[in-house]
Amino acid sequence: MNRSRTRARAAFRGFLAACLLAVTAGACTDERPETLVVLGPWTGDEGEAFEAMLNKLDDGTGATYTYQGTRSLRETLVAQLEADAPPDVAILNSVGELTEYARAGRLKPLTATAAARAYPPWAPPLSVDGTRRTYWVPLKVDLKSLVWSKAGEGDRAAPKWCVALASQATSGWPGTDWVEDILLHRAGPAVYTEWATGRLSWRDPRVRDAWTTWAALLGKRSKASVDQSLTMTYVGTPDPAAKSGGAPRGLLGSMTPRCTHEHQSAFIRYVYAGDRVRVDPAAGFLRGRPAHDGAYEVAGDMAAVFSDDPAARTLVERLSGSTARTLWRSEAKKELRPLFPDAADPQPTDPTGRRLAEILTREADTLCFDASDVMAPGMRDAFHRAVLRYFRDPEDARLDELLEQLDAVREDAAPDTATGRLPASGVCAPPGG
């Protein structure tokens, strides 16, 4: 990145020198605008749709944008920051990481217009060095607390759960979603918030209960079944009859013996685009309390500014606006059209997507941001590892050992995170802010 920028600056200096030689002929009138770099998590069809939108986002200044999509987002960003060559804009789903970057002075506050589109639970204001400002804004969002099944198949009273926990460097996160969702629906948003922000012990009985409830819901599993869940990716496997590998077909069509229900986020609808599927709120499956049925766990991809260039702040303002969202929806395949945080935003047009948007923006009582994404990266990573170990060995003694270890990580991090911790009021909120 540094070398490419050096080459760009050298080329520009050569261009400027040529302009000085030709100025009397009127050959040069305007400076060449700088290209802004956007780093994000989308690749494949998702990345192509976002990049196509970005290329059409003409602000009239002649500014150009380049998109870098990677599945190793955290590692790529850390390497760029260490090389003092950050992107102008980065799109992250971890509020914990964003909070750390804001506290370290890496992020630039957003414009007032962009900040007006940033509200809990997606992007609450953060106090840094005694000043309360907004540092990120959601571009697209995701609805969790959902259960998927094939239409007309499976006994809702006795589901056979699909579980796959592999996800390269972030393996384990589908299991953390289970624990988080169970805690939310059994103990409620207030307890969930205290735990997500590091204010509640992992050894609290209500937290422990979420883990044991997960194990009870999944039931006794054979060694072969456990191994399959630990090694299979969360999107399932391609159809073996498909040519050239084919696309993933989801867990409902991948696991053996066959399973009937999958606890997964709204994004999974793309793997079931050609199937007749049913999607239900997870509350009815998690042995929770009726008072918490209207609570949903959510996630989001947030844009933050890492460069001093004012054009980067303007770009984030435009990316979070209605024009960009309309373009993005039009460029994306039907099953990949994003969910956006406001009811007035352009939403997916397929029946399942419309239903999910209705829950997200109108029907839910409370939206709570994904707890592991709220946690500091070290805490989140330890949570991922603990889930994998517990899934392999769900014995009481092992759980007590894991919770003690997780609490030690929480306590070690407490002095470093207390001053910049996400406010409790920013984790759960009604739809629409």
Short mmCIF file of C-alpha atoms in Angstrom, two decimals:
data_model
loop_
_atom_site.label_atom_id
_atom_site.label_comp_id
_atom_site.label_asym_id
_atom_site.label_seq_id
_atom_site.Cartn_x
_atom_site.Cartn_y
_atom_site.Cartn_z
CA MET A 1 0.00 0.00 0.00
CA ASN A 2 2.81 2.43 0.93
CA ARG A 3 4.66 1.62 -2.29
CA SER A 4 1.55 2.13 -4.41
CA ARG A 5 0.86 5.47 -2.76
CA THR A 6 4.47 6.51 -3.25
CA ARG A 7 4.20 5.63 -6.93
CA ALA A 8 0.93 7.54 -7.15
CA ARG A 9 2.46 10.61 -5.56
CA ALA A 10 5.48 10.40 -7.87
CA ALA A 11 3.22 10.10 -10.90
CA PHE A 12 1.21 13.07 -9.71
CA ARG A 13 4.36 15.14 -9.22
CA GLY A 14 5.40 14.27 -12.79
CA PHE A 15 1.93 15.20 -14.01
CA LEU A 16 2.17 18.53 -12.17
CA ALA A 17 5.59 19.27 -13.68
CA ALA A 18 4.22 18.62 -17.15
CA CYS A 19 1.35 20.99 -16.37
CA LEU A 20 3.80 23.75 -15.44
CA LEU A 21 5.56 23.35 -18.78
CA ALA A 22 2.28 23.45 -20.68
CA VAL A 23 0.39 25.99 -18.61
CA THR A 24 0.65 28.72 -21.24
CA ALA A 25 -1.11 26.42 -23.67
CA GLY A 26 -3.92 25.76 -21.19
CA ALA A 27 -3.21 21.99 -21.21
CA CYS A 28 -3.76 21.53 -17.47
CA THR A 29 -6.49 23.06 -15.41
CA ASP A 30 -7.45 20.72 -12.53
CA GLU A 31 -5.58 18.47 -10.14
CA ARG A 32 -6.17 14.74 -10.48
CA PRO A 33 -8.47 13.59 -7.62
CA GLU A 34 -7.15 11.02 -5.18
CA THR A 35 -8.61 7.52 -5.11
CA LEU A 36 -10.14 6.57 -1.73
CA VAL A 37 -9.63 2.99 -0.49
CA VAL A 38 -12.50 1.10 1.15
CA LEU A 39 -11.65 -2.13 3.01
CA GLY A 40 -14.54 -4.49 3.69
CA PRO A 41 -15.63 -8.07 4.45
CA TRP A 42 -17.53 -8.93 1.27
CA THR A 43 -16.13 -11.11 -1.48
CA GLY A 44 -17.69 -13.05 -4.34
CA ASP A 45 -21.17 -11.94 -5.39
CA GLU A 46 -21.55 -9.75 -2.29
CA GLY A 47 -18.28 -7.95 -2.97
CA GLU A 48 -19.14 -7.44 -6.63
CA ALA A 49 -22.50 -5.89 -5.76
CA PHE A 50 -20.95 -3.51 -3.23
CA GLU A 51 -18.17 -2.55 -5.63
CA ALA A 52 -20.66 -1.93 -8.44
CA MET A 53 -22.61 0.38 -6.14
CA LEU A 54 -19.41 2.15 -5.13
CA ASN A 55 -18.44 2.70 -8.75
CA LYS A 56 -21.81 4.34 -9.46
CA LEU A 57 -21.71 6.56 -6.38
CA ASP A 58 -20.75 9.72 -8.26
CA ASP A 59 -20.58 12.74 -5.97
CA GLY A 60 -19.82 15.21 -8.76
CA THR A 61 -16.24 15.86 -7.61
CA GLY A 62 -14.60 13.31 -9.87
CA ALA A 63 -13.40 11.35 -6.83
CA THR A 64 -12.84 7.65 -7.43
CA TYR A 65 -13.03 4.72 -5.03
CA THR A 66 -11.43 1.31 -4.91
CA TYR A 67 -12.78 -1.58 -2.88
CA GLN A 68 -10.64 -4.24 -1.20
CA GLY A 69 -12.70 -7.24 -0.06
CA THR A 70 -11.23 -9.88 2.24
CA ARG A 71 -12.39 -12.71 4.49
CA SER A 72 -9.40 -11.96 6.76
CA LEU A 73 -10.55 -8.46 7.57
CA ARG A 74 -9.10 -8.03 11.04
CA GLU A 75 -5.70 -9.40 10.05
CA THR A 76 -5.57 -7.25 6.92
CA LEU A 77 -6.53 -4.08 8.77
CA VAL A 78 -4.06 -4.70 11.59
CA ALA A 79 -1.25 -5.22 9.06
CA GLN A 80 -2.16 -2.01 7.24
CA LEU A 81 -2.29 -0.04 10.49
CA GLU A 82 1.08 -1.41 11.58
CA ALA A 83 2.50 -0.32 8.21
CA ASP A 84 0.98 3.14 8.76
CA ALA A 85 -1.00 2.68 5.56
CA PRO A 86 -4.64 2.36 6.71
CA PRO A 87 -7.55 2.37 4.30
CA ASP A 88 -9.54 5.57 4.10
CA VAL A 89 -12.68 3.69 5.17
CA ALA A 90 -13.01 0.24 6.76
CA ILE A 91 -16.21 -1.73 7.27
CA LEU A 92 -16.22 -3.87 10.43
CA ASN A 93 -18.85 -5.93 12.22
CA SER A 94 -17.16 -5.88 15.63
CA VAL A 95 -18.22 -3.02 17.88
CA GLY A 96 -15.54 -4.18 20.31
CA GLU A 97 -12.83 -3.62 17.70
CA LEU A 98 -14.27 -0.28 16.65
CA THR A 99 -14.34 0.85 20.27
CA GLU A 100 -10.67 -0.05 20.67
CA TYR A 101 -9.73 1.83 17.51
CA ALA A 102 -11.67 4.89 18.65
CA ARG A 103 -9.96 4.86 22.06
CA ALA A 104 -6.56 4.55 20.35
CA GLY A 105 -7.23 7.63 18.24
CA ARG A 106 -7.38 5.67 14.98
CA LEU A 107 -10.94 6.68 14.02
CA LYS A 108 -12.16 10.08 12.90
CA PRO A 109 -15.57 11.33 14.12
CA LEU A 110 -18.32 11.21 11.52
CA THR A 111 -20.10 14.17 9.97
CA ALA A 112 -23.31 15.32 11.61
CA THR A 113 -25.35 13.89 8.74
CA ALA A 114 -23.81 10.43 9.05
CA ALA A 115 -24.03 10.55 12.85
CA ALA A 116 -27.77 11.18 12.59
CA ARG A 117 -28.07 7.76 10.88
CA ALA A 118 -26.06 6.07 13.65
CA TYR A 119 -28.06 5.08 16.69
CA PRO A 120 -28.24 2.20 19.18
CA PRO A 121 -27.90 -0.70 18.98
CA TRP A 122 -25.95 -0.26 15.74
CA ALA A 123 -23.73 2.70 16.52
CA PRO A 124 -24.14 4.50 19.84
CA PRO A 125 -22.06 7.61 20.58
CA LEU A 126 -18.82 6.90 22.42
CA SER A 127 -16.97 9.01 24.98
CA VAL A 128 -13.31 9.31 24.07
CA ASP A 129 -11.00 11.66 26.01
CA GLY A 130 -14.03 13.20 27.66
CA THR A 131 -15.84 14.03 24.42
CA ARG A 132 -18.93 12.18 23.24
CA ARG A 133 -18.93 11.58 19.48
CA THR A 134 -20.08 9.11 16.83
CA TYR A 135 -17.38 7.06 15.12
CA TRP A 136 -19.21 4.54 12.93
CA VAL A 137 -22.48 4.08 11.10
CA PRO A 138 -24.22 0.89 9.87
CA LEU A 139 -24.18 0.20 6.15
CA LYS A 140 -26.06 -3.10 6.21
CA VAL A 141 -27.47 -5.04 9.15
CA ASP A 142 -28.46 -8.59 10.01
CA LEU A 143 -31.29 -10.13 12.02
CA LYS A 144 -30.43 -13.05 14.29
CA SER A 145 -32.66 -15.00 16.75
CA LEU A 146 -34.09 -17.04 13.88
CA VAL A 147 -34.73 -20.74 13.24
CA TRP A 148 -34.84 -22.17 9.71
CA SER A 149 -36.52 -25.40 8.55
CA LYS A 150 -37.70 -26.93 5.30
CA ALA A 151 -41.34 -26.04 4.69
CA GLY A 152 -43.65 -28.89 5.75
CA GLU A 153 -40.82 -30.98 7.21
CA GLY A 154 -39.69 -31.68 10.72
CA ASP A 155 -41.48 -31.74 14.07
CA ARG A 156 -41.38 -28.27 15.59
CA ALA A 157 -41.96 -29.79 19.03
CA ALA A 158 -38.90 -32.03 18.74
CA PRO A 159 -36.36 -30.45 16.35
CA LYS A 160 -33.25 -32.29 15.28
CA TRP A 161 -30.77 -29.45 15.37
CA CYS A 162 -28.24 -28.75 12.63
CA VAL A 163 -24.96 -27.47 14.07
CA ALA A 164 -21.79 -26.54 12.16
CA LEU A 165 -19.14 -24.48 13.90
CA ALA A 166 -16.25 -24.21 11.43
CA SER A 167 -15.40 -20.75 10.09
CA GLN A 168 -11.62 -20.64 9.58
CA ALA A 169 -10.04 -18.19 12.05
CA THR A 170 -13.40 -17.40 13.67
CA SER A 171 -14.60 -20.99 14.18
CA GLY A 172 -17.02 -21.22 17.06
CA TRP A 173 -19.11 -18.12 16.40
CA PRO A 174 -22.28 -20.08 15.42
CA GLY A 175 -22.10 -21.57 18.92
CA THR A 176 -21.64 -18.21 20.61
CA ASP A 177 -24.82 -17.09 18.81
CA TRP A 178 -26.67 -19.94 20.51
CA VAL A 179 -25.41 -19.05 24.00
CA GLU A 180 -26.12 -15.34 23.47
CA ASP A 181 -29.64 -15.92 22.13
CA ILE A 182 -30.54 -18.28 24.97
CA LEU A 183 -29.30 -15.82 27.60
CA LEU A 184 -31.23 -12.99 25.94
CA HIS A 185 -34.51 -14.92 25.98
CA ARG A 186 -34.13 -16.54 29.40
CA ALA A 187 -32.58 -13.69 31.39
CA GLY A 188 -33.64 -10.66 29.34
CA PRO A 189 -31.96 -7.67 27.67
CA ALA A 190 -30.71 -6.05 30.90
CA VAL A 191 -28.73 -9.11 32.02
CA TYR A 192 -27.56 -9.68 28.44
CA THR A 193 -26.22 -6.11 28.28
CA GLU A 194 -24.37 -6.37 31.59
CA TRP A 195 -22.69 -9.56 30.41
CA ALA A 196 -21.87 -8.33 26.88
CA THR A 197 -20.17 -5.19 28.22
CA GLY A 198 -18.03 -7.05 30.76
CA ARG A 199 -19.97 -5.91 33.81
CA LEU A 200 -21.30 -9.39 34.71
CA SER A 201 -19.28 -12.46 35.65
CA TRP A 202 -19.20 -15.44 33.32
CA ARG A 203 -19.76 -17.54 36.45
CA ASP A 204 -23.09 -15.86 37.14
CA PRO A 205 -25.76 -18.62 37.39
CA ARG A 206 -27.79 -17.03 34.58
CA VAL A 207 -24.82 -17.16 32.21
CA ARG A 208 -24.04 -20.74 33.18
CA ASP A 209 -27.69 -21.63 32.62
CA ALA A 210 -27.45 -20.41 29.00
CA TRP A 211 -24.63 -22.87 28.31
CA THR A 212 -26.35 -25.85 29.92
CA THR A 213 -29.63 -25.02 28.19
CA TRP A 214 -27.81 -25.09 24.85
CA ALA A 215 -26.41 -28.54 25.62
CA ALA A 216 -29.86 -29.76 26.70
CA LEU A 217 -31.49 -28.47 23.51
CA LEU A 218 -28.93 -30.20 21.30
CA GLY A 219 -29.23 -33.46 23.24
CA LYS A 220 -26.80 -36.32 23.32
CA ARG A 221 -24.69 -36.51 20.17
CA SER A 222 -22.43 -39.25 18.87
CA LYS A 223 -18.70 -38.73 18.43
CA ALA A 224 -19.20 -38.80 14.64
CA SER A 225 -21.89 -36.14 14.88
CA VAL A 226 -19.72 -33.93 17.11
CA ASP A 227 -16.76 -34.27 14.75
CA GLN A 228 -18.95 -33.43 11.77
CA SER A 229 -20.23 -30.26 13.49
CA LEU A 230 -16.72 -29.16 14.44
CA THR A 231 -15.34 -29.57 10.91
CA MET A 232 -18.27 -28.56 8.68
CA THR A 233 -18.53 -24.92 7.65
CA TYR A 234 -21.62 -23.02 8.80
CA VAL A 235 -22.99 -22.78 5.21
CA GLY A 236 -22.88 -26.52 4.68
CA THR A 237 -21.43 -28.47 1.77
CA PRO A 238 -22.08 -28.34 -1.99
CA ASP A 239 -24.31 -30.91 -3.60
CA PRO A 240 -21.96 -33.78 -4.56
CA ALA A 241 -23.90 -34.19 -7.81
CA ALA A 242 -23.24 -30.59 -8.84
CA LYS A 243 -20.56 -29.87 -11.42
CA SER A 244 -17.47 -27.84 -10.44
CA GLY A 245 -18.25 -28.17 -6.75
CA GLY A 246 -21.44 -26.14 -6.80
CA ALA A 247 -22.71 -23.67 -4.24
CA PRO A 248 -23.19 -24.53 -0.55
CA ARG A 249 -26.63 -25.96 0.14
CA GLY A 250 -27.01 -25.10 3.82
CA LEU A 251 -26.98 -27.38 6.83
CA LEU A 252 -30.53 -28.62 6.24
CA GLY A 253 -29.30 -30.41 3.12
CA SER A 254 -25.74 -31.21 4.18
CA MET A 255 -25.65 -33.03 7.50
CA THR A 256 -25.93 -36.75 8.14
CA PRO A 257 -28.02 -38.03 9.74
CA ARG A 258 -30.49 -35.50 8.45
CA CYS A 259 -31.36 -32.57 10.71
CA THR A 260 -34.58 -30.54 10.63
CA HIS A 261 -33.89 -27.10 12.18
CA GLU A 262 -31.07 -24.60 12.01
CA HIS A 263 -30.43 -21.65 14.36
CA GLN A 264 -28.90 -19.03 12.09
CA SER A 265 -28.93 -15.37 11.05
CA ALA A 266 -30.95 -13.84 8.22
CA PHE A 267 -27.96 -13.90 5.86
CA ILE A 268 -28.34 -17.68 5.44
CA ARG A 269 -31.36 -17.15 3.21
CA TYR A 270 -29.07 -16.99 0.19
CA VAL A 271 -28.14 -20.69 0.47
CA TYR A 272 -31.83 -21.63 0.57
CA ALA A 273 -32.87 -19.34 -2.28
CA GLY A 274 -34.09 -22.27 -4.38
CA ASP A 275 -35.77 -24.14 -1.52
CA ARG A 276 -39.12 -23.84 0.22
CA VAL A 277 -38.01 -22.86 3.69
CA ARG A 278 -39.74 -21.68 6.80
CA VAL A 279 -38.23 -19.11 9.14
CA ASP A 280 -39.49 -18.58 12.69
CA PRO A 281 -38.44 -16.39 15.60
CA ALA A 282 -36.06 -18.35 17.80
CA ALA A 283 -37.89 -17.39 20.99
CA GLY A 284 -40.31 -20.29 20.62
CA PHE A 285 -37.47 -22.82 20.65
CA LEU A 286 -35.11 -21.59 23.39
CA ARG A 287 -37.06 -22.31 26.60
CA GLY A 288 -37.15 -18.61 27.30
CA ARG A 289 -39.67 -16.40 29.08
CA PRO A 290 -42.66 -14.99 27.18
CA ALA A 291 -41.76 -11.50 28.45
CA HIS A 292 -38.62 -11.63 26.29
CA ASP A 293 -40.18 -13.03 23.10
CA GLY A 294 -39.97 -9.64 21.39
CA ALA A 295 -36.18 -9.39 21.83
CA TYR A 296 -33.93 -10.18 18.87
CA GLU A 297 -30.18 -10.40 18.56
CA VAL A 298 -28.78 -8.42 15.62
CA ALA A 299 -25.47 -7.71 13.92
CA GLY A 300 -24.22 -5.12 11.46
CA ASP A 301 -21.45 -4.02 9.14
CA MET A 302 -20.31 -0.54 10.16
CA ALA A 303 -18.28 1.99 8.22
CA ALA A 304 -15.58 3.98 10.02
CA VAL A 305 -13.08 6.58 8.81
CA PHE A 306 -9.38 5.84 9.32
CA SER A 307 -7.80 8.64 7.26
CA ASP A 308 -7.49 12.40 7.73
CA ASP A 309 -8.88 13.06 4.26
CA PRO A 310 -12.19 14.96 4.62
CA ALA A 311 -13.38 13.15 1.48
CA ALA A 312 -13.40 9.90 3.45
CA ARG A 313 -15.91 11.34 5.93
CA THR A 314 -18.03 12.53 3.03
CA LEU A 315 -17.89 9.07 1.47
CA VAL A 316 -19.19 7.43 4.66
CA GLU A 317 -21.97 9.99 4.78
CA ARG A 318 -22.97 9.06 1.24
CA LEU A 319 -22.59 5.28 1.79
CA SER A 320 -25.09 5.44 4.64
CA GLY A 321 -27.63 7.44 2.61
CA SER A 322 -30.66 6.42 0.59
CA THR A 323 -29.00 6.77 -2.83
CA ALA A 324 -26.26 4.26 -1.97
CA ARG A 325 -28.74 1.86 -0.41
CA THR A 326 -31.03 1.97 -3.43
CA LEU A 327 -28.07 1.37 -5.76
CA TRP A 328 -26.79 -1.46 -3.57
CA ARG A 329 -30.13 -3.25 -3.60
CA SER A 330 -30.38 -2.92 -7.39
CA GLU A 331 -26.87 -4.32 -7.92
CA ALA A 332 -27.24 -7.32 -5.56
CA LYS A 333 -28.77 -10.64 -6.49
CA LYS A 334 -32.29 -11.04 -5.10
CA GLU A 335 -31.25 -13.44 -2.34
CA LEU A 336 -28.29 -11.22 -1.37
CA ARG A 337 -30.10 -7.90 -1.15
CA PRO A 338 -29.08 -6.30 2.14
CA LEU A 339 -31.21 -5.55 5.16
CA PHE A 340 -31.00 -1.91 6.25
CA PRO A 341 -31.77 -0.52 9.72
CA ASP A 342 -34.73 1.78 9.04
CA ALA A 343 -38.24 0.95 7.87
CA ALA A 344 -37.99 3.70 5.24
CA ASP A 345 -34.87 2.16 3.70
CA PRO A 346 -35.07 0.06 0.53
CA GLN A 347 -35.37 -3.54 1.72
CA PRO A 348 -35.16 -6.98 0.05
CA THR A 349 -37.99 -7.82 -2.31
CA ASP A 350 -38.11 -11.63 -2.00
CA PRO A 351 -40.83 -12.94 0.38
CA THR A 352 -38.39 -14.17 3.04
CA GLY A 353 -36.34 -10.97 2.88
CA ARG A 354 -39.45 -8.80 3.20
CA ARG A 355 -40.60 -10.82 6.22
CA LEU A 356 -37.22 -10.44 7.92
CA ALA A 357 -37.17 -6.69 7.26
CA GLU A 358 -40.64 -6.35 8.79
CA ILE A 359 -39.49 -8.08 12.00
CA LEU A 360 -36.27 -6.06 12.11
CA THR A 361 -37.77 -2.61 11.58
CA ARG A 362 -41.32 -2.87 12.95
CA GLU A 363 -42.29 -5.98 14.90
CA ALA A 364 -39.37 -6.46 17.30
CA ASP A 365 -39.69 -4.84 20.71
CA THR A 366 -35.95 -4.77 21.39
CA LEU A 367 -32.86 -5.27 19.25
CA CYS A 368 -29.67 -6.32 21.05
CA PHE A 369 -26.33 -6.22 19.28
CA ASP A 370 -24.45 -9.52 19.01
CA ALA A 371 -22.77 -9.87 22.42
CA SER A 372 -19.51 -11.37 21.17
CA ASP A 373 -19.20 -8.51 18.66
CA VAL A 374 -19.62 -6.05 21.54
CA MET A 375 -16.83 -7.70 23.52
CA ALA A 376 -13.18 -6.72 23.17
CA PRO A 377 -11.42 -8.90 20.56
CA GLY A 378 -9.48 -10.89 23.14
CA MET A 379 -12.64 -11.72 25.08
CA ARG A 380 -14.53 -12.59 21.91
CA ASP A 381 -11.79 -14.93 20.70
CA ALA A 382 -11.67 -16.70 24.07
CA PHE A 383 -15.47 -17.14 23.87
CA HIS A 384 -15.13 -18.76 20.42
CA ARG A 385 -12.55 -21.23 21.72
CA ALA A 386 -14.57 -22.07 24.81
CA VAL A 387 -17.64 -22.88 22.72
CA LEU A 388 -15.65 -25.36 20.65
CA ARG A 389 -14.30 -27.07 23.74
CA TYR A 390 -17.69 -27.23 25.44
CA PHE A 391 -19.37 -28.62 22.33
CA ARG A 392 -16.83 -31.44 22.31
CA ASP A 393 -17.15 -32.11 26.04
CA PRO A 394 -20.37 -30.68 27.56
CA GLU A 395 -19.71 -31.95 31.08
CA ASP A 396 -20.37 -29.80 34.16
CA ALA A 397 -16.77 -29.92 35.34
CA ARG A 398 -15.49 -28.81 31.94
CA LEU A 399 -18.03 -25.96 31.82
CA ASP A 400 -16.99 -24.69 35.25
CA GLU A 401 -13.36 -24.72 34.12
CA LEU A 402 -14.19 -22.83 30.93
CA LEU A 403 -16.30 -20.19 32.69
CA GLU A 404 -13.54 -19.61 35.23
CA GLN A 405 -11.06 -19.10 32.40
CA LEU A 406 -13.41 -16.73 30.57
CA ASP A 407 -13.93 -14.72 33.74
CA ALA A 408 -10.18 -14.41 34.18
CA VAL A 409 -9.95 -12.94 30.66
CA ARG A 410 -12.77 -10.52 31.51
CA GLU A 411 -11.09 -9.40 34.75
CA ASP A 412 -7.69 -8.98 33.08
CA ALA A 413 -9.24 -6.76 30.42
CA ALA A 414 -11.34 -4.68 32.81
CA PRO A 415 -8.73 -2.00 33.72
CA ASP A 416 -7.95 -1.40 30.03
CA THR A 417 -11.53 -1.26 28.80
CA ALA A 418 -13.40 0.54 31.58
CA THR A 419 -12.83 4.08 30.32
CA GLY A 420 -13.76 3.32 26.72
CA ARG A 421 -16.34 0.62 27.30
CA LEU A 422 -19.45 0.74 25.19
CA PRO A 423 -22.26 2.31 27.24
CA ALA A 424 -24.88 -0.15 28.47
CA SER A 425 -27.55 1.99 26.81
CA GLY A 426 -25.95 1.31 23.44
CA VAL A 427 -26.30 -2.49 23.34
CA CYS A 428 -30.09 -2.93 23.28
CA ALA A 429 -32.66 -0.50 21.83
CA PRO A 430 -36.02 -0.45 20.07
CA PRO A 431 -36.05 -0.60 16.25
CA GLY A 432 -35.33 2.73 14.62
CA GLY A 433 -33.29 4.14 17.48
#
